[in-house]
mmCIF file of C-alpha atoms and ligand atoms in Angstrom:
data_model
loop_
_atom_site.group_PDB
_atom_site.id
_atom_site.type_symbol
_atom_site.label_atom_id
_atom_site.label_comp_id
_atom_site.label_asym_id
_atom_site.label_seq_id
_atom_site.Cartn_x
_atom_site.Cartn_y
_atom_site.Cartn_z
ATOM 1 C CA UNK N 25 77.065 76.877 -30.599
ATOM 2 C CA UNK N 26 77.298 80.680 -30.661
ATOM 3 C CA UNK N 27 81.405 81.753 -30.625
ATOM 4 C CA UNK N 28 80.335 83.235 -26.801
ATOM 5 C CA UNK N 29 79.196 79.538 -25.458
ATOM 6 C CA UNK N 30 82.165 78.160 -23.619
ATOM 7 C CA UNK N 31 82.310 74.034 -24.535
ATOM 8 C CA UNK N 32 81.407 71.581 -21.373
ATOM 9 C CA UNK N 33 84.345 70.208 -19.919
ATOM 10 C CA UNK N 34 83.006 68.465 -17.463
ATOM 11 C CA UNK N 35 83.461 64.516 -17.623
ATOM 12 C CA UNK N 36 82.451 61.512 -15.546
ATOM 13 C CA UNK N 37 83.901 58.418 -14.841
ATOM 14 C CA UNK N 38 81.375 55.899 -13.061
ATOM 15 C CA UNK N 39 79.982 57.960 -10.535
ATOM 16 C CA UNK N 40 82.927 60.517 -9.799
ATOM 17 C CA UNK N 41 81.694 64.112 -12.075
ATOM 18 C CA UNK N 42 84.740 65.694 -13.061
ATOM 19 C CA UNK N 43 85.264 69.410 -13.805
ATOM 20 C CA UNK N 44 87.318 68.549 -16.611
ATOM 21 C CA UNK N 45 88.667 65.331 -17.893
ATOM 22 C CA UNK N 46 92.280 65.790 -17.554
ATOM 23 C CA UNK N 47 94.155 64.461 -14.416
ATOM 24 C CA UNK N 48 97.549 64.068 -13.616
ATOM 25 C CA UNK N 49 99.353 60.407 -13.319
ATOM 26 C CA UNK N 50 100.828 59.132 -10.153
ATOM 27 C CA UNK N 51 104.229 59.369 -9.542
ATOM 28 C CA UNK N 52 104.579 62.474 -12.077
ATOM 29 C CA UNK N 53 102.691 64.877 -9.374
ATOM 30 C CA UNK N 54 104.163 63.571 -6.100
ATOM 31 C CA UNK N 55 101.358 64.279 -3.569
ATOM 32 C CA UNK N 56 100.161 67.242 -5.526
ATOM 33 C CA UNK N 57 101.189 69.739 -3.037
ATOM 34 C CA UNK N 58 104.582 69.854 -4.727
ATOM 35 C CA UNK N 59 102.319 71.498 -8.035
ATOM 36 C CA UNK N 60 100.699 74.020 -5.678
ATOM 37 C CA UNK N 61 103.228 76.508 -6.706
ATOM 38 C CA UNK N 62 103.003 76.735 -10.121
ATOM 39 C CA UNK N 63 98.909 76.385 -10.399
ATOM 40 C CA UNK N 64 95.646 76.148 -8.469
ATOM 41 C CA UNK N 65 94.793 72.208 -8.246
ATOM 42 C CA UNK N 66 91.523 72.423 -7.695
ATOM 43 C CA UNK N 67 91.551 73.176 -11.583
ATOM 44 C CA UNK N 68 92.344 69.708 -12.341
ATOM 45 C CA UNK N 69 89.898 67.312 -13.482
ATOM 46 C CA UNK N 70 91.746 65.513 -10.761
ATOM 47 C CA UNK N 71 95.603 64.436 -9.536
ATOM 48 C CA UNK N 72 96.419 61.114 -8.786
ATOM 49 C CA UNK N 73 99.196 60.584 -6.148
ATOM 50 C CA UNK N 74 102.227 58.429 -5.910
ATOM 51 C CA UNK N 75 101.563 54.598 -5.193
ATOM 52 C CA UNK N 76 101.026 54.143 -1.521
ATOM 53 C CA UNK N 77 102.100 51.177 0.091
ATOM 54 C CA UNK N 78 101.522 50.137 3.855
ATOM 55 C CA UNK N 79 104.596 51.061 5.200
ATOM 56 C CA UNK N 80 107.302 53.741 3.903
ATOM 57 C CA UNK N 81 109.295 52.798 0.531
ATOM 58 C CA UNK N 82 112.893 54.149 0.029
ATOM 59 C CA UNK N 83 112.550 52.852 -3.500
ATOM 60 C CA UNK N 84 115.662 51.781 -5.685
ATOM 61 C CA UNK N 85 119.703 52.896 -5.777
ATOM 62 C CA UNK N 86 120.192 55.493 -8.190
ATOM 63 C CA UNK N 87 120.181 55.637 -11.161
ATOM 64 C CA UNK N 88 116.906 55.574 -11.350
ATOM 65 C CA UNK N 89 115.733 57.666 -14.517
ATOM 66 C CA UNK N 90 117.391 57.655 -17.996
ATOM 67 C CA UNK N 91 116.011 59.790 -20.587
ATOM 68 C CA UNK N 92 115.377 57.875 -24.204
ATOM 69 C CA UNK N 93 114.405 59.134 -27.280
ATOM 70 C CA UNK N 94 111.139 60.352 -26.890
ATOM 71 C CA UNK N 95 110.338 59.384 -23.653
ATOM 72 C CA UNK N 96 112.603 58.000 -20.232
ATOM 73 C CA UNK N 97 112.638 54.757 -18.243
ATOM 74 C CA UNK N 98 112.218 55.109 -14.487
ATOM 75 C CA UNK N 99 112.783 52.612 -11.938
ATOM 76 C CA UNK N 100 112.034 54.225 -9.038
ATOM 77 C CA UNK N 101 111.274 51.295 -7.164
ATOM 78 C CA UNK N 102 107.924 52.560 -5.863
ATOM 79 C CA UNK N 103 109.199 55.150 -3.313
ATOM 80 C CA UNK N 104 106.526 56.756 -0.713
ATOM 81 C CA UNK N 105 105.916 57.954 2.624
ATOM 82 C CA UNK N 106 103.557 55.066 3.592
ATOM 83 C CA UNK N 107 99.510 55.358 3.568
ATOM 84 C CA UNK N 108 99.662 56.663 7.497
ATOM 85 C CA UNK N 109 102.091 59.830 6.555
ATOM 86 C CA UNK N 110 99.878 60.772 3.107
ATOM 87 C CA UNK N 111 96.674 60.441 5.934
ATOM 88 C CA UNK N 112 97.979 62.406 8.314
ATOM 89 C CA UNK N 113 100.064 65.084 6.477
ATOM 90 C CA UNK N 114 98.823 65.882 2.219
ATOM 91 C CA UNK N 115 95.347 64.440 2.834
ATOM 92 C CA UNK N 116 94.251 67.592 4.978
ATOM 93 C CA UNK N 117 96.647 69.578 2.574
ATOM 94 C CA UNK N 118 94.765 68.577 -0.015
ATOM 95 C CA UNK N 119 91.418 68.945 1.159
ATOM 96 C CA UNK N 120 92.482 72.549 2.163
ATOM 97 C CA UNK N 121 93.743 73.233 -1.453
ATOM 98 C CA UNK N 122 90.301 72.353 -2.950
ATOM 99 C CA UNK N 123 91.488 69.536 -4.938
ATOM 100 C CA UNK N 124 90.282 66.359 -5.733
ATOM 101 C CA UNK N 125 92.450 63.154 -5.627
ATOM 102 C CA UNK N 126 92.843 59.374 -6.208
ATOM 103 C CA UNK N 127 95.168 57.366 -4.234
ATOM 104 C CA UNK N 128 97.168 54.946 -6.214
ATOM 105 C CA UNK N 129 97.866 52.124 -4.193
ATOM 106 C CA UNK N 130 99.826 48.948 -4.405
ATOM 107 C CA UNK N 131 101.073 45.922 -2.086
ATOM 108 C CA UNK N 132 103.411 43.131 -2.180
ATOM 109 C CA UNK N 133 100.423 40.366 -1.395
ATOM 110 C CA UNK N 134 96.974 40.863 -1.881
ATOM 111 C CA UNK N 135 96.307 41.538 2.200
ATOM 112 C CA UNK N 136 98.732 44.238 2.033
ATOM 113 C CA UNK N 137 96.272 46.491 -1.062
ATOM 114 C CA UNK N 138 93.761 45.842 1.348
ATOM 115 C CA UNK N 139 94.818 47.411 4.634
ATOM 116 C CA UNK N 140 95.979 50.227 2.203
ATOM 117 C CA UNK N 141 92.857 50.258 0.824
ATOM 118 C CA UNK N 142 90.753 49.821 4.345
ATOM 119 C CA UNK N 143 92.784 52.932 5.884
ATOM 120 C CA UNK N 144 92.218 55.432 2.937
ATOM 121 C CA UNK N 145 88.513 54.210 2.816
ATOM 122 C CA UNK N 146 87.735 56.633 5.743
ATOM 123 C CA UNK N 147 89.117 59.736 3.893
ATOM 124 C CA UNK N 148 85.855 61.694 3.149
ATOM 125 C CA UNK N 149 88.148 64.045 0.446
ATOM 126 C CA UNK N 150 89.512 60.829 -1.276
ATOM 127 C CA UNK N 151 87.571 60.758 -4.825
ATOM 128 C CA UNK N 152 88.682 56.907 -5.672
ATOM 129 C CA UNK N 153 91.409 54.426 -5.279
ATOM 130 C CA UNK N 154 93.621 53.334 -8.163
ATOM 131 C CA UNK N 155 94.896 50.121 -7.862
ATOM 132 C CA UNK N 156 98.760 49.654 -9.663
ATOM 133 C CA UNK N 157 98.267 45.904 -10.462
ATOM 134 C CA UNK N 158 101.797 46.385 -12.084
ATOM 135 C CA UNK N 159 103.891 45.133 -9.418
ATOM 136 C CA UNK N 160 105.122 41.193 -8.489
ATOM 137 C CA UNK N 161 103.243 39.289 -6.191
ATOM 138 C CA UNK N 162 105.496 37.619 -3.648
ATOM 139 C CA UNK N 163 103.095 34.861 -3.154
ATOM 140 C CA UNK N 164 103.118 33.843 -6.726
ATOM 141 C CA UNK N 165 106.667 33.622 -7.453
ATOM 142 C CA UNK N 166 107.123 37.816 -8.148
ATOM 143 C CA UNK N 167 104.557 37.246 -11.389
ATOM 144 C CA UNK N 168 102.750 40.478 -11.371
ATOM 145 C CA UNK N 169 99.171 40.767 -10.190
ATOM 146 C CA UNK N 170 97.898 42.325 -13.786
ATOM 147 C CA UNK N 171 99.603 40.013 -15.922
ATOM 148 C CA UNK N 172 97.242 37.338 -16.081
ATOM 149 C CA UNK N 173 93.499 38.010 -15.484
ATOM 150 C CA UNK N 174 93.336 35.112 -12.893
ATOM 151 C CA UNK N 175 95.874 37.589 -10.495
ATOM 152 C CA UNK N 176 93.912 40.857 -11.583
ATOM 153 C CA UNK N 177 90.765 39.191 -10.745
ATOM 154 C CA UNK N 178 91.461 37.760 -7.213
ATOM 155 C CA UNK N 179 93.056 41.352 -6.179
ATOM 156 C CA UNK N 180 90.179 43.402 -7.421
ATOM 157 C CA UNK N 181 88.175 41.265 -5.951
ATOM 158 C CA UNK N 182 89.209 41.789 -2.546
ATOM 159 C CA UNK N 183 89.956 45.328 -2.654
ATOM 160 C CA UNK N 184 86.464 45.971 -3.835
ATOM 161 C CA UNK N 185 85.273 44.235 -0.779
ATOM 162 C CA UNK N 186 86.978 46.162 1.624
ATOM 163 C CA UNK N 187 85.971 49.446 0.475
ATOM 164 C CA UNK N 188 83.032 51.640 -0.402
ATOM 165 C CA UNK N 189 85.124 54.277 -2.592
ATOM 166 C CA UNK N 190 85.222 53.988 -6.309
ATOM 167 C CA UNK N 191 87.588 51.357 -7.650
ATOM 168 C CA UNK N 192 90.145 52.161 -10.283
ATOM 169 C CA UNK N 193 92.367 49.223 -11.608
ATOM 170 C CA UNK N 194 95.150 50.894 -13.502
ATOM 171 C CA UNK N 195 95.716 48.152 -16.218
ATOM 172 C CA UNK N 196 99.603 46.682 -17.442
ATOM 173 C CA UNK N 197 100.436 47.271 -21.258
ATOM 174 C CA UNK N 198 102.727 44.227 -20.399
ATOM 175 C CA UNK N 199 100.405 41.878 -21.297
ATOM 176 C CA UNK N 200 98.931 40.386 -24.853
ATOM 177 C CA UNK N 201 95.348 40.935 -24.544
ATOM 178 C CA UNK N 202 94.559 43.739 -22.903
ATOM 179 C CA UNK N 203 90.574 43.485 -23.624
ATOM 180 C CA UNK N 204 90.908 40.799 -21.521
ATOM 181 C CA UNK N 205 92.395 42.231 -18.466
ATOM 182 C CA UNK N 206 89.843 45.182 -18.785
ATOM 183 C CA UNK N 207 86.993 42.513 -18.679
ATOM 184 C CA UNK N 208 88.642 40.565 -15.660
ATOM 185 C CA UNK N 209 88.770 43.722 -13.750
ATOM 186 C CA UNK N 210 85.340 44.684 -14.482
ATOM 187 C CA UNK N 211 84.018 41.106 -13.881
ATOM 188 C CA UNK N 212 85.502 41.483 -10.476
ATOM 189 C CA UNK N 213 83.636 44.925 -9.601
ATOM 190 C CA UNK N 214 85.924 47.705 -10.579
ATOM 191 C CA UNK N 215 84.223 50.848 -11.088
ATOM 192 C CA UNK N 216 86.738 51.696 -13.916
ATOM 193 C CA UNK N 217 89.883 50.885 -15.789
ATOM 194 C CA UNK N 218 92.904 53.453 -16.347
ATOM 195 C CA UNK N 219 95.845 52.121 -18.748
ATOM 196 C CA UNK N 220 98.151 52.255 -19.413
ATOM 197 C CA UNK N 221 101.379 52.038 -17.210
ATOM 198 C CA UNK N 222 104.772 51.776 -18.078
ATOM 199 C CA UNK N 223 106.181 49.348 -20.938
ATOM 200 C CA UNK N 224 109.152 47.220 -19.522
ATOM 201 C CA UNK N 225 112.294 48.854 -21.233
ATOM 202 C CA UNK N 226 116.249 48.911 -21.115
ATOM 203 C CA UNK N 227 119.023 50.752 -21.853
ATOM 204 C CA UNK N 228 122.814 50.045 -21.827
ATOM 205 C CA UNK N 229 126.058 52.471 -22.048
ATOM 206 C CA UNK N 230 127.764 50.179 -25.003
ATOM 207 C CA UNK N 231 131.473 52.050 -23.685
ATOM 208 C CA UNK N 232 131.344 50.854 -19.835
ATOM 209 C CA UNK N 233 129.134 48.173 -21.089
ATOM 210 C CA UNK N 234 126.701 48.773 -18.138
ATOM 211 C CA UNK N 235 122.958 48.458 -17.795
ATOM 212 C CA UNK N 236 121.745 52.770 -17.576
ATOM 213 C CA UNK N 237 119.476 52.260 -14.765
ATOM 214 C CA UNK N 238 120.663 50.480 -11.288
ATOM 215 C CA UNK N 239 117.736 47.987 -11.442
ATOM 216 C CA UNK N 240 118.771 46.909 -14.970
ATOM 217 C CA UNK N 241 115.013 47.757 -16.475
ATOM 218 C CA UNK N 242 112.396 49.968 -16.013
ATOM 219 C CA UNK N 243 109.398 51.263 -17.356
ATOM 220 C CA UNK N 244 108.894 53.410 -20.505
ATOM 221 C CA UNK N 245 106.689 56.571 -20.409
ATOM 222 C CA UNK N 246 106.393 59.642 -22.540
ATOM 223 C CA UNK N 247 105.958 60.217 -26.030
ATOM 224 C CA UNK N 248 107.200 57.256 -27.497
ATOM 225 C CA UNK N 249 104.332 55.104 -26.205
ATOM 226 C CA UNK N 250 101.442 57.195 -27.130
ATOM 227 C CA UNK N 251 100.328 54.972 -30.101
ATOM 228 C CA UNK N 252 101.141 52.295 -28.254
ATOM 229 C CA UNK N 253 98.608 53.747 -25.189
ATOM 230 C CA UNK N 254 96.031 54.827 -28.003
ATOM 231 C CA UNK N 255 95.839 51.325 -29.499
ATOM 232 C CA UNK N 256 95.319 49.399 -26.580
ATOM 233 C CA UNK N 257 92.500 52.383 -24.749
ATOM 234 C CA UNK N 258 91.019 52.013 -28.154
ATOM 235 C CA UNK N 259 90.489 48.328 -27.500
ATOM 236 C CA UNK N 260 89.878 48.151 -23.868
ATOM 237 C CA UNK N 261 86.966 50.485 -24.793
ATOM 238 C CA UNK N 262 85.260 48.316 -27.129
ATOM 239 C CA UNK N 263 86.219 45.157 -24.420
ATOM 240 C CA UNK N 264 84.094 46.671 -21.131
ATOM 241 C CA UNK N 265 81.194 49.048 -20.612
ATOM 242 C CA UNK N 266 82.993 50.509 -17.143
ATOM 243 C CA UNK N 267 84.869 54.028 -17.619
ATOM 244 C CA UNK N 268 88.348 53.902 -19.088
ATOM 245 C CA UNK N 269 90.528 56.640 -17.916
ATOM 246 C CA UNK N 270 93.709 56.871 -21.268
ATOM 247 C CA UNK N 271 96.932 57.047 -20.269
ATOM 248 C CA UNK N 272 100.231 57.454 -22.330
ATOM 249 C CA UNK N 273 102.514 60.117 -23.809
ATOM 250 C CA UNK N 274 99.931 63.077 -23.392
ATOM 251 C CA UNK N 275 101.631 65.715 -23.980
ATOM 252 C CA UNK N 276 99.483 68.144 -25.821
ATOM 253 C CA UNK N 277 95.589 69.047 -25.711
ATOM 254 C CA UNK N 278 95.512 66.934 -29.500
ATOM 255 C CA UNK N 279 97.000 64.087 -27.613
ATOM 256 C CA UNK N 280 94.758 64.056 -25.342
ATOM 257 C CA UNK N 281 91.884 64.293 -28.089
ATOM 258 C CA UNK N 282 92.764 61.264 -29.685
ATOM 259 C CA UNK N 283 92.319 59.462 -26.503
ATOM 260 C CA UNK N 284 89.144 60.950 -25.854
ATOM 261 C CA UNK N 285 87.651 60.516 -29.572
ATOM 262 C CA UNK N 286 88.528 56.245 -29.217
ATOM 263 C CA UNK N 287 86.177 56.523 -25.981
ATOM 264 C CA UNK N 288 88.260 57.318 -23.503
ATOM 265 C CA UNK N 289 85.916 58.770 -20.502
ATOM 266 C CA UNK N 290 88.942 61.209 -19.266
ATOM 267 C CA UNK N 291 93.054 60.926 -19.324
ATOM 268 C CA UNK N 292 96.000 61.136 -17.097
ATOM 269 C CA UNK N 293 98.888 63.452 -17.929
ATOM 270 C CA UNK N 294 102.290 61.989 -17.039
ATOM 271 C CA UNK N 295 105.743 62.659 -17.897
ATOM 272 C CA UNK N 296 104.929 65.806 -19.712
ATOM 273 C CA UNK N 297 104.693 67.350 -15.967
ATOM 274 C CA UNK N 298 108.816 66.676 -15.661
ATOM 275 C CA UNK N 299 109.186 68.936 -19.006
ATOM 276 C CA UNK N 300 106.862 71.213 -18.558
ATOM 277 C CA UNK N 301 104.769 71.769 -14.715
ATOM 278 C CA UNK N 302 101.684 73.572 -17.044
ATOM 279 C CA UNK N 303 101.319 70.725 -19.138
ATOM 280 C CA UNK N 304 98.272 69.811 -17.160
ATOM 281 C CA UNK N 305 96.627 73.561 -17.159
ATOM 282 C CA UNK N 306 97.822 74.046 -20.986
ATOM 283 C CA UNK N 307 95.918 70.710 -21.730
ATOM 284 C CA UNK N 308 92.784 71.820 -20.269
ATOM 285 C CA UNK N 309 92.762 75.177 -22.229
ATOM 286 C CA UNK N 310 93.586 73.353 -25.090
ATOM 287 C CA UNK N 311 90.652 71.293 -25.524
ATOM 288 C CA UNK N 312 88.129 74.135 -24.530
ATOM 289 C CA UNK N 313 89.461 76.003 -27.407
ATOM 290 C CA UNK N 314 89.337 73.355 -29.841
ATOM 291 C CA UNK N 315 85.803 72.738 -28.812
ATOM 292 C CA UNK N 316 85.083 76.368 -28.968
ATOM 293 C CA UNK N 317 86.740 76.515 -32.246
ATOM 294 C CA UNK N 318 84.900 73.308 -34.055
ATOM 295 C CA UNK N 319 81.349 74.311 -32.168
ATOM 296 C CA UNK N 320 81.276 71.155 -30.427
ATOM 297 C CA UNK N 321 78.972 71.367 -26.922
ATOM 298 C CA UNK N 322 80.975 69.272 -24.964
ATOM 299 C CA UNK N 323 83.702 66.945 -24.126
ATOM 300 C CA UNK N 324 80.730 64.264 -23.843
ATOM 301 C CA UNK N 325 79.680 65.358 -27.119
ATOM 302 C CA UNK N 326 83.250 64.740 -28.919
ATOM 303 C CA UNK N 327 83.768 61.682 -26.887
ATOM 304 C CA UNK N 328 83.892 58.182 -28.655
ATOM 305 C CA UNK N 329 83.569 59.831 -31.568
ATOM 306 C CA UNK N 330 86.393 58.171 -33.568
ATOM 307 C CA UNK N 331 84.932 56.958 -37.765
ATOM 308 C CA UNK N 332 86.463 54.107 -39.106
ATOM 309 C CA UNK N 333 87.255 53.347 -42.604
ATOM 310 C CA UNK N 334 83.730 53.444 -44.443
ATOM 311 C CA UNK N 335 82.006 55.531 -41.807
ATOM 312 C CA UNK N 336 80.781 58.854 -42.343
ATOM 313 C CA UNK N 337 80.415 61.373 -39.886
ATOM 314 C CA UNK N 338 77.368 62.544 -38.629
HETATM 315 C C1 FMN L 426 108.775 58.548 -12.497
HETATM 316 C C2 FMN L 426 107.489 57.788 -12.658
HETATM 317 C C3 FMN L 426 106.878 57.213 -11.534
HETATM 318 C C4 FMN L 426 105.676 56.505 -11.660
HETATM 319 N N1 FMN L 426 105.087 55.981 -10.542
HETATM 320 C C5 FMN L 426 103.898 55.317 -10.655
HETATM 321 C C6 FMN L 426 103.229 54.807 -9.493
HETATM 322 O O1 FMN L 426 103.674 54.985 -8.348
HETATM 323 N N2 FMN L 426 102.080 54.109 -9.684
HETATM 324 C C7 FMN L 426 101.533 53.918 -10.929
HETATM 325 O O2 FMN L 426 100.481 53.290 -11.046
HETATM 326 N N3 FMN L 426 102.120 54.437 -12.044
HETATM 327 C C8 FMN L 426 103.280 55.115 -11.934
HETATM 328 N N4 FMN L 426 103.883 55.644 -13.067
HETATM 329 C C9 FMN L 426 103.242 55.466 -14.379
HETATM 330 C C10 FMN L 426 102.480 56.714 -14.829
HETATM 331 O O3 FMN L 426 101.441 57.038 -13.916
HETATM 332 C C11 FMN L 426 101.874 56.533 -16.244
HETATM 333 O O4 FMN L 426 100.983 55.447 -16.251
HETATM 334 C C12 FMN L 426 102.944 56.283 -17.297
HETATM 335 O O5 FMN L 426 104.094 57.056 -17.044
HETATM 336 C C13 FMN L 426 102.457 56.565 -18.719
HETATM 337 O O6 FMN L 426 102.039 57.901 -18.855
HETATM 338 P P1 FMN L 426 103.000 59.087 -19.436
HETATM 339 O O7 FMN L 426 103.587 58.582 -20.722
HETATM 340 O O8 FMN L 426 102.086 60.265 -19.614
HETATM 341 O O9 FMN L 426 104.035 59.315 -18.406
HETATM 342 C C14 FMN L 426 105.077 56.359 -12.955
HETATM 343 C C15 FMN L 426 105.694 56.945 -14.069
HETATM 344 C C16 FMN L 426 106.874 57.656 -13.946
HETATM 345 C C17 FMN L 426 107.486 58.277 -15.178
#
């Protein structure tokens, strides 16, 4: 590639063509709109929105973040203005702003992701649905959907029914075999897999003797999971031949490299938006110039590119 030839960023995942592969994770972006300020979104790859649920979510007491070394917990409890308010008020926002975006979506019984799913179905500028599998089913005793591929499967299952749009399931690190969970969501028709979400985490003040966060635990994001993310991306790639979407501690464009070299087909930026609301936009510039600067094509080019010990590069 001559130094003039700027490097493809364009990426796919199933049928959705990205113009980049970097997207931001729900509940880091809000409903996107609150990013318009600081950057055009239609120069996303993509933004994700906060999980909606059928009705309106007030979401946990406070406190409800704690920052950790190298990362935070959150237990937000879910918190959203309810599928009918993001269809009637950001949707058109949205559209207008030239962006493209994935609903994440969750319910507290599998009937409940469906009517979410059936009423965002009919949004023409809605790219795909991401389904959180990462919260309790209240039929089941509270045991999350994704824990157990039996749960992951019979949700997928039903969502995929009820809608034509592409079908994300955003896959639980919380589990011990994550190939597994990737394979039970693709057996059951999802279009892709994104992973990972939060890790279950705690943290205690040892003088009042108090749990940090009001819910007692909450989920770890940021920097400290990244090889945690990598690891398990790594292995749900070699598990499924659907899209996986890496998730976990991006911060920089070379994070999100790594992700993309074990096969990842794009990534999600998340809590690096809280410390920095160009993470996303640095990201993308990142990679084009490390493309530029190594002569390589593409992002489809560098992708799943990763040599093990004993292989030589091409
Ligand atoms: C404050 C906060 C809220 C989140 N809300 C959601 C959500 O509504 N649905 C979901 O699937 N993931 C949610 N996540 C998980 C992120 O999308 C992402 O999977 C996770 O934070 C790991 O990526 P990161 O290390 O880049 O933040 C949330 C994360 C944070 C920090």
């Amino acid at each position: 590639m001559t130094p003039d030839r700027t490097p493809d960023l364009s990426a796919r995942v199933g049928t959705l063509s990205l113009k980049n592969p970097v997207m931001s994770a729900s509940g880091t972006f809000g409903y996107g709109l609150e990013f318009a300020p600081f950057y055009d979104l239609s120069r996303l790859g993509a933004l994700v929105v906060k999980g909606l649920s059928l009705q309106p979510t007030r979401g946990n007491p406070p406190q409800r973040i704690v920052e950790t070394s190298a990362g935070m917990l959150n237990a937000i409890g879910l918190q959203n203005i309810g599928v009918e308010r993001f269809i009637a008020e950001a949707a058109p926002r949205l559209d207008d702003a030239g962006a493209v975006y994935v609903a994440n979506i969750y319910g507290r019984t599998e009937e409940e992701y469906e009517a979410v799913a059936r009423r965002l179905s009919g949004l023409p500028g809605l790219a795909a649905i991401e389904l959180n599998v990462s919260c309790p089913n209240v039929k089941q005793g509270g045991i999350a959907f994704g824990s157990t591929p039996e749960g992951l499967s019979g949700l997928t299952r039903r969502v995929r029914a009820a809608t034509a749009k592409p079908l994300w399931v955003k896959l639980s690190p919380n589990v011990t075999d994550v190939g597994a969970m990737a394979r039970a969501a693709e057996d059951a028709g999802a279009d892709a897999v994104t992973l990972i979400n939060t890790l279950v985490g705690m943290a205690v003040d040892p003088r009042t003797r108090r749990p940090r966060l009001a819910n007692v635990t909450g989920g770890l994001s940021g920097p400290a999971i990244k090889p945690v993310a990598l690891r398990m991306v790594w292995e749900a790639c070699k598990a499924v031949k659907i899209p996986v979407v890496g998730i976990g501690g991006i911060q920089s464009a070379e994070d999100a490299l790594e992700f993309l070299l074990v096969g990842a087909s794009a990534v999600q930026v998340g809590t690096a938006n809280f410390r920095n609301p160009n993470a996303c936009m640095e990201i993308i510039e990142g990679i084009r110039d490390f493309l530029a600067r190594e002569k390589i094509r593409s992002v489809e080019e560098y992708r799943g590119g990763l040599l093990l010990p004993g292989e030589r590069g091409g």
